[in-house]
Amino acid sequence: MTQTDIWTERYRPAVFEEVVGQQEIVKRVRSLVQSLNIPHLLFAGPAGTGKSTLALIIVRELFGDTWKQNYLELNASDERGIDVVRQKVKDFARTKSLGNVPFKVIFLDEADALTREAQQALRRTMENYTNTCRFILSCNYSSQIIDPIQSRCVVFRFKLLEKKDIASVIKKIGEREKLNIAEDTYEALYESSEGDCRRAINLIQATASISPDVNAEMINIISSRSKPANIRIVLDYALAGDFMNAREKLLDVMLKESIAGIDVIKAIQKEVWNLQVEPELKLKLTEKTGEIEFRMVEGSDEFVQLQALLASFVMAGRGKSL
Amino acid sequence: MTLAEKHRPKKYTDMVGHEQVILAVRTFLSEFPKKKAILLYGSPGTGKTSLAHVAARENNAEIFELNSSDLRNRIKLEEILKPASKQESLFKKNKILLVDEVDGVTGTDIGGIAELIRIINQTSHPIIITGNDVWQTKLAPLRPLCTLVEMKSLKPDTVQIFLSNICAKEGTQENPHFLKQIAIKSQGDLRAALNDLQAYTIDRNIPVDPEKRNKEESIFNILKLLFQQRQDFLQLFDNTELSLDEILLWIEENIPREYREESLFKAYYALSNADIHRGRIYRQQHWRFLLYQNIFQSAGIAYAKKLPRSTFTKYERPKRVLKIWMNNQRTAKKKTISQKYARAVHCSVKRVMRDFEVLRPILQSIQIQQKLKLEQDEIDFLTK
């Protein structure tokens, strides 16, 4: 069984009609596009719900065959700092758009990864080039975007996809790729993708690359490969008073799985409730976790902050008051 | 003219004991622009700058040099380096850019690093960068762009051979034992050895003092004072050449070797406070906060314990930065693959890296590998 294409791309909706689960947004965006004059847009919502897809459809509808010349895609979480963003925007916006539409479109993905200062700078950039450029920003939480930017954009909130939406997408792929999908697969896919359509498609393709007969068990095996690594071991070491091992394990996990400090904090916060300790202590540990998450945002070295958190788990394990 | 100036090496073969580094530089120059820059690092006086000049001479190239006495700010760099990196050289010779003592770029002209990175990306001439300590946070964005090569300190024996060669050229005779003393004292710093040789041959009365304290000794003392005493901590860091950020890494590494339970907890919270202020400095260029960082990582650490203590603790050098770097080397292919894939699927590299194990079977399809234009070594990484 060979696969010739990346399915998330092959089956990415190319026209408004194909987008699933966001009917209201699609309706409004489409009427904006038909007027050939879109405002700045802000797409807020979880991963894999169609934000990038909708941006791509918009530029295809606007520019037709010349969309590639008139469209720039940047990812804020990958670009190093606002300077890069500004320079690229400047270079792109300097030349006139091709075709009937008097502006170009810049899609800034994961805009919530920009710091507040960077967003302030971005706001100026948006103002300076507003005649020649329209921005589409995407983010997971609109609360992470500063008000002045939000007020310059029309905000659309994308919903998490429902089970039936994911199932319909997967069914279509199954037919086209001649897969034999067992009925329990859809449930498993929805569970492990958490409504993230990109992830669901990746899971089905990864599974299908092994065998065209797909079932829940296989999906679960594949998806467990990228489950957030076992933070529990780290916490167990810390609670047992072994700071050195806790620290070493933590660094290993972070390096091996390429996870950032902020994701470690999220995992710890979830794991605290599964610990075998008094509820009171859980509450205290949660408080510390929140404090460290805040410090991480303010500080410069997330591993220093995580060590401070591990130290408080060591204290808790010794029954010392926090 | 000092002996050190007079006997600066002119050919690769003059540089005794550095054969491997020379090989790395030659490979870098012959493969340019595969990598745009090479970063030579090591203790002072190991010959980093000399090697750059020798390399230029051996390649019949003109050298364009910037050292830390040049104002390393962005405007200056843009003026000087940028035209140089794009222009053809005056006499149609090759050109090599030398950025000397990169760690001399201090916090205030931190824009200098950003600009240097930009220049590395655009340059049409190979760039040689030298530095003493390349593991500082501010140089982190620079490291992945460069080939990193360490110039190790020379062994005393090598230094001694070198010194006696110089004496032969100068037509003087020196007692081997005397040369050996100078060689040991130099701790691999050839320039210092030559200066000493010159000084001692002028005035025989200066005793050779082999007990020169080196940098690492001083950080070990600082850690001892910090963790065990409770006094003079505000001036503590004045006696070392290490930056506050480097000291922070040393403290971070060694807290659990010294403190337990409550002290451990307090010490890390002090360090966390220091880091918060450092974060504010980075983001807002609010340099006054350096004061707070200093206090938290000195007094904050010292007062984490209840009483002064004196036990023997074996301190260790910070391992984290090295570990991260080694990991990045190991997973470099994962990153380049993720970059290619991310571009194709309109998604961030970070997210792809996180989901890499799910994507791996997809990326093993030959057709997809061709579409993403993966290199052979990237394909090997996926099938391994």
mmCIF file of N, CA, C and O in Angstrom, chain A residues 3-6 9 12 47 56 73 75 77-78 83 110 198-199 202 205-206 209 225-226 243-244 247-248 252 255 258 288 292 295 297-301 303-305 307-308 312 315 318 320, chain B residues 74 141 248 252-253 256-257 261-262 264-265 268-269 271-273 275-276 278-280 282-283 320 323 327 334 341 344-351 355 357-359 361-362 365 367-368 371:
data_model
loop_
_atom_site.group_PDB
_atom_site.id
_atom_site.type_symbol
_atom_site.label_atom_id
_atom_site.label_comp_id
_atom_site.label_asym_id
_atom_site.label_seq_id
_atom_site.Cartn_x
_atom_site.Cartn_y
_atom_site.Cartn_z
ATOM 1 N N GLN A 3 1.185 5.479 -0.458
ATOM 2 C CA GLN A 3 0.417 6.715 -0.414
ATOM 3 C C GLN A 3 1.217 7.779 -1.142
ATOM 4 O O GLN A 3 2.403 7.941 -0.924
ATOM 5 N N THR A 4 0.543 8.490 -2.007
ATOM 6 C CA THR A 4 1.274 9.425 -2.855
ATOM 7 C C THR A 4 1.123 10.856 -2.389
ATOM 8 O O THR A 4 1.780 11.746 -2.898
ATOM 9 N N ASP A 5 0.276 11.085 -1.420
ATOM 10 C CA ASP A 5 -0.036 12.459 -1.055
ATOM 11 C C ASP A 5 -0.208 12.595 0.446
ATOM 12 O O ASP A 5 -0.518 11.615 1.121
ATOM 13 N N ILE A 6 -0.046 13.806 0.930
ATOM 14 C CA ILE A 6 -0.377 14.074 2.318
ATOM 15 C C ILE A 6 -1.873 14.363 2.365
ATOM 16 O O ILE A 6 -2.349 15.290 1.726
ATOM 17 N N GLU A 9 -3.586 17.667 3.062
ATOM 18 C CA GLU A 9 -3.592 18.611 1.943
ATOM 19 C C GLU A 9 -4.536 18.180 0.840
ATOM 20 O O GLU A 9 -5.302 18.968 0.304
ATOM 21 N N ARG A 12 -8.040 18.833 1.896
ATOM 22 C CA ARG A 12 -8.359 20.151 2.464
ATOM 23 C C ARG A 12 -9.449 20.791 1.605
ATOM 24 O O ARG A 12 -9.326 20.840 0.382
ATOM 25 N N ALA A 47 -7.151 24.152 17.502
ATOM 26 C CA ALA A 47 -6.407 23.647 16.350
ATOM 27 C C ALA A 47 -7.273 22.697 15.540
ATOM 28 O O ALA A 47 -8.124 21.995 16.082
ATOM 29 N N LEU A 56 -7.196 30.107 3.218
ATOM 30 C CA LEU A 56 -6.782 29.702 1.868
ATOM 31 C C LEU A 56 -7.935 29.819 0.870
ATOM 32 O O LEU A 56 -7.745 30.244 -0.272
ATOM 33 N N GLU A 73 1.978 33.696 3.896
ATOM 34 C CA GLU A 73 1.609 32.982 5.111
ATOM 35 C C GLU A 73 2.788 32.999 6.077
ATOM 36 O O GLU A 73 3.901 32.646 5.705
ATOM 37 N N ASN A 75 4.018 32.106 10.203
ATOM 38 C CA ASN A 75 3.611 31.464 11.442
ATOM 39 C C ASN A 75 4.337 32.111 12.604
ATOM 40 O O ASN A 75 5.549 32.025 12.719
ATOM 41 N N SER A 77 4.595 31.464 15.665
ATOM 42 C CA SER A 77 5.331 30.672 16.649
ATOM 43 C C SER A 77 6.658 30.175 16.084
ATOM 44 O O SER A 77 7.508 29.711 16.820
ATOM 45 N N ASP A 78 6.847 30.266 14.772
ATOM 46 C CA ASP A 78 8.126 29.850 14.193
ATOM 47 C C ASP A 78 9.037 31.010 13.855
ATOM 48 O O ASP A 78 10.247 30.866 13.788
ATOM 49 N N ASP A 83 10.671 41.423 14.468
ATOM 50 C CA ASP A 83 11.480 42.044 13.424
ATOM 51 C C ASP A 83 11.361 41.289 12.106
ATOM 52 O O ASP A 83 11.225 41.878 11.049
ATOM 53 N N GLU A 110 -1.194 31.452 14.307
ATOM 54 C CA GLU A 110 -0.780 31.381 15.717
ATOM 55 C C GLU A 110 -0.299 32.731 16.237
ATOM 56 O O GLU A 110 0.745 32.836 16.876
ATOM 57 N N ARG A 198 -7.214 18.004 11.634
ATOM 58 C CA ARG A 198 -5.900 17.695 11.078
ATOM 59 C C ARG A 198 -5.337 16.428 11.720
ATOM 60 O O ARG A 198 -4.839 15.537 11.042
ATOM 61 N N ARG A 199 -5.492 16.377 13.040
ATOM 62 C CA ARG A 199 -4.955 15.228 13.754
ATOM 63 C C ARG A 199 -5.697 13.946 13.385
ATOM 64 O O ARG A 199 -5.086 12.898 13.199
ATOM 65 N N ASN A 202 -4.426 12.841 10.016
ATOM 66 C CA ASN A 202 -3.076 12.282 10.146
ATOM 67 C C ASN A 202 -3.122 10.887 10.745
ATOM 68 O O ASN A 202 -2.405 9.990 10.312
ATOM 69 N N GLN A 205 -4.318 8.414 8.204
ATOM 70 C CA GLN A 205 -3.316 8.130 7.173
ATOM 71 C C GLN A 205 -2.161 7.294 7.719
ATOM 72 O O GLN A 205 -1.697 6.358 7.066
ATOM 73 N N ALA A 206 -1.726 7.638 8.938
ATOM 74 C CA ALA A 206 -0.627 6.873 9.536
ATOM 75 C C ALA A 206 -1.045 5.419 9.711
ATOM 76 O O ALA A 206 -0.285 4.491 9.421
ATOM 77 N N SER A 209 -1.297 3.572 6.423
ATOM 78 C CA SER A 209 -0.017 3.268 5.791
ATOM 79 C C SER A 209 0.485 1.901 6.226
ATOM 80 O O SER A 209 1.359 1.319 5.608
ATOM 81 N N ARG A 225 1.542 7.109 20.502
ATOM 82 C CA ARG A 225 2.933 7.460 20.247
ATOM 83 C C ARG A 225 3.234 8.924 20.548
ATOM 84 O O ARG A 225 4.370 9.273 20.821
ATOM 85 N N SER A 226 2.224 9.768 20.435
ATOM 86 C CA SER A 226 2.536 11.180 20.664
ATOM 87 C C SER A 226 1.753 11.750 21.839
ATOM 88 O O SER A 226 1.590 12.938 21.960
ATOM 89 N N PHE A 243 15.206 14.985 44.046
ATOM 90 C CA PHE A 243 15.159 16.122 43.139
ATOM 91 C C PHE A 243 16.028 15.900 41.901
ATOM 92 O O PHE A 243 15.625 16.193 40.781
ATOM 93 N N MET A 244 17.234 15.367 42.130
ATOM 94 C CA MET A 244 18.173 15.190 41.023
ATOM 95 C C MET A 244 17.581 14.357 39.892
ATOM 96 O O MET A 244 17.648 14.732 38.726
ATOM 97 N N ARG A 247 14.694 16.097 38.103
ATOM 98 C CA ARG A 247 15.160 17.120 37.171
ATOM 99 C C ARG A 247 15.698 16.498 35.883
ATOM 100 O O ARG A 247 15.399 16.947 34.784
ATOM 101 N N GLU A 248 16.482 15.440 36.061
ATOM 102 C CA GLU A 248 17.076 14.827 34.877
ATOM 103 C C GLU A 248 16.014 14.239 33.962
ATOM 104 O O GLU A 248 16.029 14.432 32.748
ATOM 105 N N ASP A 252 15.050 15.198 30.060
ATOM 106 C CA ASP A 252 15.016 14.157 29.029
ATOM 107 C C ASP A 252 13.695 14.161 28.281
ATOM 108 O O ASP A 252 13.652 14.122 27.060
ATOM 109 N N LEU A 255 13.327 17.176 26.025
ATOM 110 C CA LEU A 255 14.168 17.130 24.832
ATOM 111 C C LEU A 255 13.690 16.062 23.861
ATOM 112 O O LEU A 255 13.591 16.293 22.664
ATOM 113 N N SER A 258 10.337 17.006 22.289
ATOM 114 C CA SER A 258 10.267 18.406 21.826
ATOM 115 C C SER A 258 9.078 19.145 22.421
ATOM 116 O O SER A 258 8.301 19.745 21.686
ATOM 117 N N LYS A 288 0.707 26.361 43.358
ATOM 118 C CA LYS A 288 2.115 26.526 42.970
ATOM 119 C C LYS A 288 2.279 26.420 41.457
ATOM 120 O O LYS A 288 3.029 27.172 40.842
ATOM 121 N N ILE A 292 3.834 29.198 38.999
ATOM 122 C CA ILE A 292 4.996 28.987 38.120
ATOM 123 C C ILE A 292 4.624 29.253 36.658
ATOM 124 O O ILE A 292 5.422 29.798 35.901
ATOM 125 N N ARG A 295 4.988 32.817 36.326
ATOM 126 C CA ARG A 295 6.400 33.214 36.336
ATOM 127 C C ARG A 295 7.085 32.880 35.020
ATOM 128 O O ARG A 295 7.997 33.569 34.583
ATOM 129 N N VAL A 297 5.814 32.986 32.126
ATOM 130 C CA VAL A 297 5.478 34.017 31.144
ATOM 131 C C VAL A 297 6.347 35.249 31.353
ATOM 132 O O VAL A 297 6.817 35.877 30.409
ATOM 133 N N GLU A 298 6.614 35.563 32.635
ATOM 134 C CA GLU A 298 7.396 36.755 32.959
ATOM 135 C C GLU A 298 8.902 36.531 32.805
ATOM 136 O O GLU A 298 9.644 37.475 32.537
ATOM 137 N N GLY A 299 9.335 35.318 33.032
ATOM 138 C CA GLY A 299 10.767 35.044 33.082
ATOM 139 C C GLY A 299 11.368 34.772 31.713
ATOM 140 O O GLY A 299 10.719 34.971 30.686
ATOM 141 N N SER A 300 12.628 34.295 31.724
ATOM 142 C CA SER A 300 13.285 34.089 30.444
ATOM 143 C C SER A 300 13.719 32.642 30.243
ATOM 144 O O SER A 300 13.970 32.215 29.150
ATOM 145 N N ASP A 301 13.792 31.877 31.311
ATOM 146 C CA ASP A 301 14.316 30.524 31.195
ATOM 147 C C ASP A 301 13.319 29.570 31.844
ATOM 148 O O ASP A 301 13.235 29.475 33.059
ATOM 149 N N PHE A 303 13.189 26.439 32.156
ATOM 150 C CA PHE A 303 13.655 25.303 32.946
ATOM 151 C C PHE A 303 13.989 25.715 34.378
ATOM 152 O O PHE A 303 13.804 24.939 35.305
ATOM 153 N N VAL A 304 14.469 26.937 34.562
ATOM 154 C CA VAL A 304 14.693 27.451 35.915
ATOM 155 C C VAL A 304 13.364 27.454 36.670
ATOM 156 O O VAL A 304 13.272 27.023 37.820
ATOM 157 N N GLN A 305 12.330 27.924 35.999
ATOM 158 C CA GLN A 305 11.023 27.991 36.649
ATOM 159 C C GLN A 305 10.484 26.597 36.973
ATOM 160 O O GLN A 305 9.915 26.381 38.031
ATOM 161 N N GLN A 307 12.202 23.994 37.641
ATOM 162 C CA GLN A 307 12.932 23.443 38.790
ATOM 163 C C GLN A 307 12.361 23.991 40.097
ATOM 164 O O GLN A 307 12.278 23.276 41.094
ATOM 165 N N ALA A 308 11.965 25.258 40.093
ATOM 166 C CA ALA A 308 11.344 25.825 41.291
ATOM 167 C C ALA A 308 10.068 25.044 41.621
ATOM 168 O O ALA A 308 9.778 24.754 42.782
ATOM 169 N N SER A 312 9.019 22.554 44.956
ATOM 170 C CA SER A 312 7.857 22.595 45.843
ATOM 171 C C SER A 312 7.180 21.222 45.938
ATOM 172 O O SER A 312 6.575 20.904 46.956
ATOM 173 N N MET A 315 9.081 19.425 48.635
ATOM 174 C CA MET A 315 8.587 19.860 49.948
ATOM 175 C C MET A 315 7.288 19.156 50.300
ATOM 176 O O MET A 315 7.105 18.667 51.416
ATOM 177 N N ARG A 318 7.593 15.666 51.426
ATOM 178 C CA ARG A 318 8.129 15.517 52.773
ATOM 179 C C ARG A 318 7.118 15.923 53.842
ATOM 180 O O ARG A 318 7.458 16.000 55.012
ATOM 181 N N LYS A 320 6.087 18.804 54.357
ATOM 182 C CA LYS A 320 6.329 20.166 54.823
ATOM 183 C C LYS A 320 5.245 21.078 54.262
ATOM 184 O O LYS A 320 4.796 20.897 53.133
ATOM 185 N N ARG B 74 23.687 47.953 15.941
ATOM 186 C CA ARG B 74 23.063 47.521 14.719
ATOM 187 C C ARG B 74 23.374 48.439 13.546
ATOM 188 O O ARG B 74 23.699 47.994 12.449
ATOM 189 N N PRO B 141 20.667 32.007 19.472
ATOM 190 C CA PRO B 141 20.174 32.021 18.097
ATOM 191 C C PRO B 141 21.289 31.928 17.054
ATOM 192 O O PRO B 141 21.043 31.564 15.916
ATOM 193 N N LEU B 248 24.344 32.029 36.893
ATOM 194 C CA LEU B 248 23.024 31.476 37.191
ATOM 195 C C LEU B 248 22.958 29.996 36.809
ATOM 196 O O LEU B 248 22.426 29.173 37.545
ATOM 197 N N GLU B 252 22.207 27.021 39.332
ATOM 198 C CA GLU B 252 21.099 26.120 39.029
ATOM 199 C C GLU B 252 21.542 24.663 39.080
ATOM 200 O O GLU B 252 20.880 23.817 39.670
ATOM 201 N N GLU B 253 22.683 24.383 38.470
ATOM 202 C CA GLU B 253 23.177 23.013 38.431
ATOM 203 C C GLU B 253 23.463 22.481 39.839
ATOM 204 O O GLU B 253 23.204 21.325 40.146
ATOM 205 N N PRO B 256 20.895 21.508 44.132
ATOM 206 C CA PRO B 256 20.523 20.252 44.801
ATOM 207 C C PRO B 256 21.712 19.492 45.384
ATOM 208 O O PRO B 256 21.525 18.569 46.168
ATOM 209 N N ARG B 257 22.929 19.851 44.984
ATOM 210 C CA ARG B 257 24.090 19.200 45.595
ATOM 211 C C ARG B 257 24.334 19.752 46.993
ATOM 212 O O ARG B 257 25.003 19.142 47.809
ATOM 213 N N GLU B 261 15.355 19.879 50.804
ATOM 214 C CA GLU B 261 14.032 20.276 51.263
ATOM 215 C C GLU B 261 13.788 21.780 51.268
ATOM 216 O O GLU B 261 13.780 22.412 50.230
ATOM 217 N N GLU B 262 13.643 22.351 52.498
ATOM 218 C CA GLU B 262 13.208 23.740 52.540
ATOM 219 C C GLU B 262 14.220 24.698 51.905
ATOM 220 O O GLU B 262 13.854 25.626 51.194
ATOM 221 N N LEU B 264 16.335 23.972 49.584
ATOM 222 C CA LEU B 264 16.254 23.715 48.147
ATOM 223 C C LEU B 264 15.122 24.525 47.530
ATOM 224 O O LEU B 264 15.282 25.219 46.520
ATOM 225 N N PHE B 265 13.991 24.443 48.195
ATOM 226 C CA PHE B 265 12.800 25.148 47.744
ATOM 227 C C PHE B 265 13.041 26.659 47.699
ATOM 228 O O PHE B 265 12.797 27.326 46.699
ATOM 229 N N TYR B 268 15.554 27.729 44.930
ATOM 230 C CA TYR B 268 15.015 27.758 43.574
ATOM 231 C C TYR B 268 14.021 28.894 43.382
ATOM 232 O O TYR B 268 13.894 29.439 42.298
ATOM 233 N N TYR B 269 13.316 29.241 44.459
ATOM 234 C CA TYR B 269 12.418 30.382 44.297
ATOM 235 C C TYR B 269 13.198 31.675 44.137
ATOM 236 O O TYR B 269 12.799 32.555 43.387
ATOM 237 N N LEU B 271 16.067 31.832 42.674
ATOM 238 C CA LEU B 271 16.541 31.768 41.294
ATOM 239 C C LEU B 271 15.415 32.101 40.314
ATOM 240 O O LEU B 271 15.625 32.777 39.296
ATOM 241 N N SER B 272 14.222 31.632 40.654
ATOM 242 C CA SER B 272 13.057 31.952 39.837
ATOM 243 C C SER B 272 12.824 33.462 39.810
ATOM 244 O O SER B 272 12.544 34.047 38.764
ATOM 245 N N ASN B 273 12.986 34.098 40.976
ATOM 246 C CA ASN B 273 12.853 35.560 41.012
ATOM 247 C C ASN B 273 13.915 36.234 40.154
ATOM 248 O O ASN B 273 13.623 37.186 39.418
ATOM 249 N N ASP B 275 15.314 35.051 37.596
ATOM 250 C CA ASP B 275 14.979 34.822 36.189
ATOM 251 C C ASP B 275 13.842 35.722 35.712
ATOM 252 O O ASP B 275 13.820 36.168 34.577
ATOM 253 N N ILE B 276 12.882 35.985 36.608
ATOM 254 C CA ILE B 276 11.796 36.880 36.222
ATOM 255 C C ILE B 276 12.350 38.252 35.867
ATOM 256 O O ILE B 276 11.977 38.851 34.858
ATOM 257 N N ARG B 278 15.326 38.897 34.886
ATOM 258 C CA ARG B 278 16.076 38.778 33.648
ATOM 259 C C ARG B 278 15.127 38.819 32.443
ATOM 260 O O ARG B 278 15.409 39.464 31.442
ATOM 261 N N GLY B 279 14.000 38.139 32.585
ATOM 262 C CA GLY B 279 13.004 38.156 31.512
ATOM 263 C C GLY B 279 12.544 39.566 31.205
ATOM 264 O O GLY B 279 12.380 39.947 30.052
ATOM 265 N N ARG B 280 12.348 40.346 32.260
ATOM 266 C CA ARG B 280 11.900 41.728 32.052
ATOM 267 C C ARG B 280 12.992 42.551 31.380
ATOM 268 O O ARG B 280 12.705 43.435 30.572
ATOM 269 N N TYR B 282 15.211 41.379 29.247
ATOM 270 C CA TYR B 282 15.218 40.980 27.836
ATOM 271 C C TYR B 282 14.102 41.649 27.064
ATOM 272 O O TYR B 282 14.277 42.131 25.969
ATOM 273 N N ARG B 283 12.925 41.620 27.665
ATOM 274 C CA ARG B 283 11.775 42.081 26.903
ATOM 275 C C ARG B 283 11.663 43.591 26.840
ATOM 276 O O ARG B 283 11.251 44.147 25.843
ATOM 277 N N ARG B 320 23.238 21.474 31.459
ATOM 278 C CA ARG B 320 21.988 21.559 30.712
ATOM 279 C C ARG B 320 22.170 22.083 29.292
ATOM 280 O O ARG B 320 21.678 21.488 28.331
ATOM 281 N N LYS B 323 23.617 19.631 27.046
ATOM 282 C CA LYS B 323 22.691 18.542 26.779
ATOM 283 C C LYS B 323 21.661 18.957 25.718
ATOM 284 O O LYS B 323 21.345 18.192 24.814
ATOM 285 N N ASN B 327 21.312 17.336 22.049
ATOM 286 C CA ASN B 327 20.025 16.823 21.593
ATOM 287 C C ASN B 327 19.632 17.459 20.269
ATOM 288 O O ASN B 327 19.138 16.793 19.361
ATOM 289 N N LYS B 334 15.235 15.914 12.256
ATOM 290 C CA LYS B 334 13.812 15.984 12.583
ATOM 291 C C LYS B 334 13.308 17.401 12.339
ATOM 292 O O LYS B 334 12.221 17.607 11.830
ATOM 293 N N TYR B 341 7.858 19.843 5.882
ATOM 294 C CA TYR B 341 6.490 19.348 5.972
ATOM 295 C C TYR B 341 5.535 20.476 6.378
ATOM 296 O O TYR B 341 4.471 20.644 5.794
ATOM 297 N N ALA B 344 4.472 22.668 3.668
ATOM 298 C CA ALA B 344 3.535 22.049 2.734
ATOM 299 C C ALA B 344 2.118 21.986 3.293
ATOM 300 O O ALA B 344 1.156 21.987 2.527
ATOM 301 N N VAL B 345 1.977 21.936 4.596
ATOM 302 C CA VAL B 345 0.639 21.722 5.150
ATOM 303 C C VAL B 345 0.122 22.923 5.952
ATOM 304 O O VAL B 345 -0.850 22.801 6.698
ATOM 305 N N HIS B 346 0.732 24.080 5.786
ATOM 306 C CA HIS B 346 0.254 25.305 6.437
ATOM 307 C C HIS B 346 0.100 25.118 7.938
ATOM 308 O O HIS B 346 -0.989 25.236 8.485
ATOM 309 N N CYS B 347 1.183 24.841 8.593
ATOM 310 C CA CYS B 347 1.109 24.487 10.008
ATOM 311 C C CYS B 347 2.434 24.888 10.637
ATOM 312 O O CYS B 347 3.433 25.045 9.934
ATOM 313 N N SER B 348 2.468 25.081 11.949
ATOM 314 C CA SER B 348 3.722 25.522 12.550
ATOM 315 C C SER B 348 4.686 24.347 12.738
ATOM 316 O O SER B 348 4.269 23.214 12.944
ATOM 317 N N VAL B 349 5.977 24.656 12.643
ATOM 318 C CA VAL B 349 7.008 23.638 12.813
ATOM 319 C C VAL B 349 6.889 23.013 14.197
ATOM 320 O O VAL B 349 7.044 21.805 14.375
ATOM 321 N N LYS B 350 6.578 23.851 15.192
ATOM 322 C CA LYS B 350 6.480 23.340 16.559
ATOM 323 C C LYS B 350 5.415 22.251 16.658
ATOM 324 O O LYS B 350 5.619 21.230 17.287
ATOM 325 N N ARG B 351 4.277 22.499 16.031
ATOM 326 C CA ARG B 351 3.215 21.507 16.127
ATOM 327 C C ARG B 351 3.615 20.218 15.418
ATOM 328 O O ARG B 351 3.355 19.119 15.897
ATOM 329 N N ASP B 355 3.945 16.326 16.941
ATOM 330 C CA ASP B 355 3.200 15.174 16.421
ATOM 331 C C ASP B 355 4.068 14.251 15.581
ATOM 332 O O ASP B 355 3.556 13.397 14.857
ATOM 333 N N GLU B 357 5.875 11.639 15.803
ATOM 334 C CA GLU B 357 5.789 10.176 15.799
ATOM 335 C C GLU B 357 4.539 9.660 15.097
ATOM 336 O O GLU B 357 4.559 8.582 14.523
ATOM 337 N N VAL B 358 3.468 10.441 15.124
ATOM 338 C CA VAL B 358 2.278 10.052 14.367
ATOM 339 C C VAL B 358 2.538 10.231 12.876
ATOM 340 O O VAL B 358 2.109 9.430 12.046
ATOM 341 N N LEU B 359 3.283 11.276 12.543
ATOM 342 C CA LEU B 359 3.506 11.587 11.136
ATOM 343 C C LEU B 359 4.554 10.692 10.485
ATOM 344 O O LEU B 359 4.580 10.537 9.270
ATOM 345 N N PRO B 361 5.060 7.459 9.982
ATOM 346 C CA PRO B 361 4.690 6.507 8.928
ATOM 347 C C PRO B 361 4.235 7.196 7.639
ATOM 348 O O PRO B 361 4.465 6.665 6.544
ATOM 349 N N ILE B 362 3.611 8.349 7.763
ATOM 350 C CA ILE B 362 3.165 9.065 6.559
ATOM 351 C C ILE B 362 4.385 9.527 5.767
ATOM 352 O O ILE B 362 4.443 9.422 4.543
ATOM 353 N N SER B 365 6.453 7.364 3.098
ATOM 354 C CA SER B 365 6.071 7.128 1.708
ATOM 355 C C SER B 365 7.049 7.835 0.767
ATOM 356 O O SER B 365 7.355 9.012 0.933
ATOM 357 N N GLN B 367 6.780 8.683 -2.357
ATOM 358 C CA GLN B 367 6.220 9.784 -3.152
ATOM 359 C C GLN B 367 6.147 11.066 -2.334
ATOM 360 O O GLN B 367 6.424 12.148 -2.839
ATOM 361 N N ILE B 368 5.744 10.922 -1.056
ATOM 362 C CA ILE B 368 5.640 12.120 -0.218
ATOM 363 C C ILE B 368 7.026 12.691 0.041
ATOM 364 O O ILE B 368 7.236 13.897 0.005
ATOM 365 N N LYS B 371 7.880 14.655 -2.930
ATOM 366 C CA LYS B 371 7.129 15.913 -2.993
ATOM 367 C C LYS B 371 7.709 16.950 -2.044
ATOM 368 O O LYS B 371 7.748 18.143 -2.361
#
